[in-house]
Amino acid sequence: MPLSPDELAQISALTLAHYQSSAEDFREGTRDHDVSQNIAALLRHIEGEKPWRILDFGCGPGRDLRTFSGLGHEAVGLDGCAEFVAMARADSGCEVWQQSFLELDLPAGHFDGIFANASLFHVPDQELPRVLGELHAALKAGGVLFSSNPRGDNQEGWSGPRYGSYHDLERWRARLTAAGFVELEHYYRPAGLPRDQQPWLASVWRRVG
């Protein structure tokens, strides 16, 4: 059964409330996470003159905004959690937009790259085509989208106070291809472990059209 507008609103509200109430713990728990492999995967595929304009989609407390900005790029953050937005602005000095993933308002053809690290899995599958279409439209022609999500067997639902949608590679490919992206690469994380110990699926995509 499709999720109703009220159910979608509840998914967004309760998931954001969880992050709002645990923002400081989340910041401390993820401060030292090494996502350099993911940042490099996005940047090596972006074309055109630097500095690049990069949207950190689901920027959280701003850890990766600082990295992009420190590399000389024009980084903009986006998060639905008010506490994360305040933290990211203060810690990174970057522009940060407070927007729900299900109610985006993005400028067209604006970004060279979009970094969606551990964020798009919070979008229910029925809404994913629309959200991916909005990200596609926000990229410049030839722009690059990076995503990293917990992989799964195409199930979705509540995990404690958070809602998630967990795709395998084939389903994820189908969704991104239908939205007008072409795959550049994919890999599983953490690197160097057996597949059953790599819960994260990372992939990089170029906007076509």
CSV table of N, CA and C in Angstrom, one decimal, residues 53-139:
chain,number,residue,atom,x,y,z
A,53,ARG,N,31.1,24.0,-7.1
A,53,ARG,CA,30.0,24.2,-6.2
A,53,ARG,C,29.4,22.9,-5.8
A,54,ILE,N,29.4,22.6,-4.5
A,54,ILE,CA,29.1,21.2,-4.0
A,54,ILE,C,28.0,21.4,-3.0
A,55,LEU,N,26.9,20.6,-3.1
A,55,LEU,CA,25.9,20.5,-2.1
A,55,LEU,C,26.1,19.2,-1.3
A,56,ASP,N,26.2,19.4,0.0
A,56,ASP,CA,26.3,18.3,1.0
A,56,ASP,C,24.9,18.0,1.5
A,57,PHE,N,24.3,17.0,0.9
A,57,PHE,CA,22.9,16.7,1.1
A,57,PHE,C,22.7,15.8,2.3
A,58,GLY,N,22.2,16.4,3.4
A,58,GLY,CA,22.2,15.7,4.6
A,58,GLY,C,23.5,15.9,5.3
A,59,CYS,N,23.9,17.1,5.5
A,59,CYS,CA,25.2,17.5,5.9
A,59,CYS,C,25.4,17.2,7.4
A,60,GLY,N,24.3,17.0,8.2
A,60,GLY,CA,24.5,16.7,9.6
A,60,GLY,C,25.2,17.9,10.3
A,61,PRO,N,26.1,17.6,11.2
A,61,PRO,CA,26.8,18.7,12.0
A,61,PRO,C,27.8,19.5,11.2
A,62,GLY,N,28.1,19.1,10.0
A,62,GLY,CA,29.0,19.9,9.1
A,62,GLY,C,30.4,19.4,8.9
A,63,ARG,N,30.7,18.1,9.4
A,63,ARG,CA,32.0,17.6,9.2
A,63,ARG,C,32.6,17.7,7.8
A,64,ASP,N,31.8,17.2,6.9
A,64,ASP,CA,32.3,17.1,5.5
A,64,ASP,C,32.2,18.5,4.8
A,65,LEU,N,31.3,19.4,5.2
A,65,LEU,CA,31.4,20.7,4.7
A,65,LEU,C,32.7,21.4,5.0
A,66,ARG,N,33.3,21.2,6.1
A,66,ARG,CA,34.6,21.7,6.4
A,66,ARG,C,35.7,21.2,5.5
A,67,THR,N,35.5,19.9,5.2
A,67,THR,CA,36.5,19.3,4.3
A,67,THR,C,36.4,19.9,2.9
A,68,PHE,N,35.2,20.0,2.3
A,68,PHE,CA,35.0,20.5,1.0
A,68,PHE,C,35.5,22.0,0.9
A,69,SER,N,35.1,22.7,1.9
A,69,SER,CA,35.5,24.1,2.0
A,69,SER,C,37.0,24.3,2.1
A,70,GLY,N,37.6,23.4,2.9
A,70,GLY,CA,39.1,23.4,3.1
A,70,GLY,C,39.8,23.1,1.9
A,71,LEU,N,39.2,22.4,0.9
A,71,LEU,CA,39.8,22.1,-0.3
A,71,LEU,C,39.6,23.2,-1.4
A,72,GLY,N,38.9,24.2,-0.9
A,72,GLY,CA,38.8,25.4,-1.8
A,72,GLY,C,37.5,25.4,-2.6
A,73,HIS,N,36.6,24.5,-2.3
A,73,HIS,CA,35.3,24.5,-3.1
A,73,HIS,C,34.3,25.3,-2.4
A,74,GLU,N,33.2,25.7,-3.1
A,74,GLU,CA,32.1,26.4,-2.5
A,74,GLU,C,31.1,25.4,-2.1
A,75,ALA,N,31.1,25.1,-0.8
A,75,ALA,CA,30.2,24.0,-0.2
A,75,ALA,C,29.0,24.6,0.4
A,76,VAL,N,27.9,24.0,0.1
A,76,VAL,CA,26.6,24.4,0.7
A,76,VAL,C,26.0,23.2,1.4
A,77,GLY,N,25.5,23.3,2.6
A,77,GLY,CA,24.9,22.2,3.3
A,77,GLY,C,23.4,22.2,3.2
A,78,LEU,N,22.8,21.1,3.4
A,78,LEU,CA,21.4,21.0,3.5
A,78,LEU,C,21.0,19.9,4.5
A,79,ASP,N,20.1,20.2,5.5
A,79,ASP,CA,19.7,19.2,6.4
A,79,ASP,C,18.3,19.6,6.9
A,80,GLY,N,17.5,18.6,7.3
A,80,GLY,CA,16.2,18.9,7.8
A,80,GLY,C,16.2,19.2,9.3
A,81,CYS,N,17.2,18.8,10.0
A,81,CYS,CA,17.3,18.9,11.5
A,81,CYS,C,17.9,20.3,11.8
A,82,ALA,N,17.1,21.0,12.6
A,82,ALA,CA,17.4,22.4,12.9
A,82,ALA,C,18.7,22.5,13.7
A,83,GLU,N,18.9,21.5,14.6
A,83,GLU,CA,20.1,21.5,15.4
A,83,GLU,C,21.4,21.3,14.6
A,84,PHE,N,21.3,20.3,13.7
A,84,PHE,CA,22.4,20.1,12.7
A,84,PHE,C,22.7,21.3,11.9
A,85,VAL,N,21.7,22.0,11.4
A,85,VAL,CA,21.9,23.2,10.6
A,85,VAL,C,22.7,24.2,11.4
A,86,ALA,N,22.3,24.4,12.7
A,86,ALA,CA,23.0,25.4,13.5
A,86,ALA,C,24.4,25.0,13.7
A,87,MET,N,24.6,23.7,14.0
A,87,MET,CA,26.0,23.2,14.2
A,87,MET,C,26.8,23.4,13.0
A,88,ALA,N,26.3,23.0,11.8
A,88,ALA,CA,27.0,23.0,10.6
A,88,ALA,C,27.4,24.5,10.2
A,89,ARG,N,26.5,25.4,10.4
A,89,ARG,CA,26.8,26.8,10.1
A,89,ARG,C,27.9,27.3,11.0
A,90,ALA,N,27.8,27.0,12.3
A,90,ALA,CA,28.8,27.4,13.2
A,90,ALA,C,30.2,26.8,13.0
A,91,ASP,N,30.2,25.5,12.7
A,91,ASP,CA,31.5,24.8,12.7
A,91,ASP,C,32.2,24.9,11.3
A,92,SER,N,31.4,25.1,10.2
A,92,SER,CA,32.0,25.2,8.9
A,92,SER,C,32.1,26.6,8.3
A,93,GLY,N,31.3,27.5,8.8
A,93,GLY,CA,31.2,28.8,8.2
A,93,GLY,C,30.6,28.8,6.8
A,94,CYS,N,30.0,27.7,6.4
A,94,CYS,CA,29.4,27.6,5.1
A,94,CYS,C,27.9,27.9,5.2
A,95,GLU,N,27.3,28.2,4.0
A,95,GLU,CA,25.9,28.4,3.9
A,95,GLU,C,25.2,27.0,4.1
A,96,VAL,N,24.2,27.0,4.9
A,96,VAL,CA,23.5,25.7,5.2
A,96,VAL,C,22.0,26.0,5.1
A,97,TRP,N,21.3,25.2,4.4
A,97,TRP,CA,19.8,25.3,4.2
A,97,TRP,C,19.1,24.3,5.0
A,98,GLN,N,18.1,24.7,5.7
A,98,GLN,CA,17.2,23.8,6.4
A,98,GLN,C,16.0,23.4,5.5
A,99,GLN,N,16.1,22.2,5.0
A,99,GLN,CA,15.0,21.6,4.2
A,99,GLN,C,14.8,20.2,4.4
A,100,SER,N,13.6,19.8,4.5
A,100,SER,CA,13.2,18.3,4.6
A,100,SER,C,13.5,17.7,3.2
A,101,PHE,N,14.0,16.5,3.3
A,101,PHE,CA,14.3,15.7,2.0
A,101,PHE,C,13.0,15.6,1.2
A,102,LEU,N,11.9,15.6,1.8
A,102,LEU,CA,10.6,15.3,1.1
A,102,LEU,C,10.0,16.7,0.7
A,103,GLU,N,10.6,17.8,1.0
A,103,GLU,CA,10.1,19.1,0.6
A,103,GLU,C,11.3,20.0,0.2
A,104,LEU,N,11.9,19.6,-0.9
A,104,LEU,CA,13.1,20.3,-1.3
A,104,LEU,C,12.8,21.5,-2.2
A,105,ASP,N,13.6,22.5,-2.1
A,105,ASP,CA,13.5,23.7,-2.9
A,105,ASP,C,14.9,24.1,-3.4
A,106,LEU,N,15.3,23.5,-4.5
A,106,LEU,CA,16.7,23.6,-4.9
A,106,LEU,C,16.8,24.4,-6.2
A,107,PRO,N,17.9,25.2,-6.3
A,107,PRO,CA,18.0,26.0,-7.6
A,107,PRO,C,18.4,25.0,-8.7
A,108,ALA,N,17.9,25.4,-9.9
A,108,ALA,CA,18.1,24.5,-11.1
A,108,ALA,C,19.5,24.7,-11.6
A,109,GLY,N,20.2,23.6,-12.1
A,109,GLY,CA,21.4,23.7,-12.7
A,109,GLY,C,22.5,24.4,-12.0
A,110,HIS,N,22.6,24.2,-10.7
A,110,HIS,CA,23.4,25.1,-9.8
A,110,HIS,C,24.7,24.4,-9.3
A,111,PHE,N,24.7,23.1,-9.1
A,111,PHE,CA,25.8,22.4,-8.5
A,111,PHE,C,26.6,21.6,-9.4
A,112,ASP,N,27.9,21.6,-9.2
A,112,ASP,CA,28.8,20.7,-9.9
A,112,ASP,C,28.7,19.3,-9.4
A,113,GLY,N,28.5,19.2,-8.1
A,113,GLY,CA,28.5,17.9,-7.4
A,113,GLY,C,27.5,17.9,-6.2
A,114,ILE,N,26.9,16.7,-6.0
A,114,ILE,CA,26.1,16.6,-4.8
A,114,ILE,C,26.6,15.4,-4.0
A,115,PHE,N,26.9,15.6,-2.7
A,115,PHE,CA,27.4,14.6,-1.8
A,115,PHE,C,26.3,14.1,-0.9
A,116,ALA,N,25.7,12.9,-1.2
A,116,ALA,CA,24.6,12.4,-0.3
A,116,ALA,C,25.2,11.2,0.4
A,117,ASN,N,25.9,11.5,1.5
A,117,ASN,CA,26.5,10.5,2.3
A,117,ASN,C,25.6,10.1,3.5
A,118,ALA,N,25.1,8.9,3.5
A,118,ALA,CA,24.3,8.3,4.5
A,118,ALA,C,23.0,9.2,4.7
A,119,SER,N,22.4,9.6,3.6
A,119,SER,CA,21.2,10.4,3.8
A,119,SER,C,20.0,10.0,2.9
A,120,LEU,N,20.2,9.6,1.7
A,120,LEU,CA,19.1,9.2,0.8
A,120,LEU,C,18.3,8.0,1.2
A,121,PHE,N,18.9,7.2,2.1
A,121,PHE,CA,18.2,6.0,2.6
A,121,PHE,C,17.0,6.4,3.5
A,122,HIS,N,17.0,7.6,3.9
A,122,HIS,CA,15.8,8.1,4.7
A,122,HIS,C,14.6,8.4,3.8
A,123,VAL,N,14.8,8.4,2.5
A,123,VAL,CA,13.7,8.7,1.6
A,123,VAL,C,12.9,7.5,1.3
A,124,PRO,N,11.6,7.4,1.6
A,124,PRO,CA,10.8,6.2,1.3
A,124,PRO,C,10.9,5.9,-0.2
A,125,ASP,N,10.9,4.7,-0.6
A,125,ASP,CA,11.1,4.3,-2.0
A,125,ASP,C,10.1,4.9,-2.9
A,126,GLN,N,8.8,5.1,-2.5
A,126,GLN,CA,7.9,5.6,-3.4
A,126,GLN,C,8.1,7.1,-3.7
A,127,GLU,N,8.9,7.8,-2.8
A,127,GLU,CA,9.2,9.2,-3.1
A,127,GLU,C,10.6,9.4,-3.7
A,128,LEU,N,11.3,8.3,-3.8
A,128,LEU,CA,12.7,8.4,-4.3
A,128,LEU,C,12.8,8.9,-5.8
A,129,PRO,N,11.9,8.4,-6.7
A,129,PRO,CA,12.0,9.0,-8.1
A,129,PRO,C,11.9,10.5,-8.1
A,130,ARG,N,10.9,11.0,-7.3
A,130,ARG,CA,10.7,12.5,-7.3
A,130,ARG,C,12.0,13.2,-6.7
A,131,VAL,N,12.5,12.7,-5.6
A,131,VAL,CA,13.6,13.3,-4.9
A,131,VAL,C,14.9,13.3,-5.8
A,132,LEU,N,15.1,12.1,-6.5
A,132,LEU,CA,16.2,12.0,-7.4
A,132,LEU,C,16.1,12.9,-8.6
A,133,GLY,N,14.8,13.1,-9.0
A,133,GLY,CA,14.6,14.0,-10.1
A,133,GLY,C,14.9,15.5,-9.7
A,134,GLU,N,14.7,15.8,-8.5
A,134,GLU,CA,15.0,17.2,-8.0
A,134,GLU,C,16.5,17.3,-7.8
A,135,LEU,N,17.2,16.3,-7.4
A,135,LEU,CA,18.7,16.4,-7.4
A,135,LEU,C,19.3,16.5,-8.8
A,136,HIS,N,18.7,15.7,-9.7
A,136,HIS,CA,19.2,15.7,-11.1
A,136,HIS,C,19.0,17.1,-11.6
A,137,ALA,N,17.9,17.8,-11.4
A,137,ALA,CA,17.6,19.1,-11.9
A,137,ALA,C,18.5,20.2,-11.2
A,138,ALA,N,19.0,19.9,-10.0
A,138,ALA,CA,19.8,20.9,-9.3
A,138,ALA,C,21.3,20.8,-9.7
A,139,LEU,N,21.7,19.7,-10.4
A,139,LEU,CA,23.0,19.6,-10.9
A,139,LEU,C,23.2,20.3,-12.3
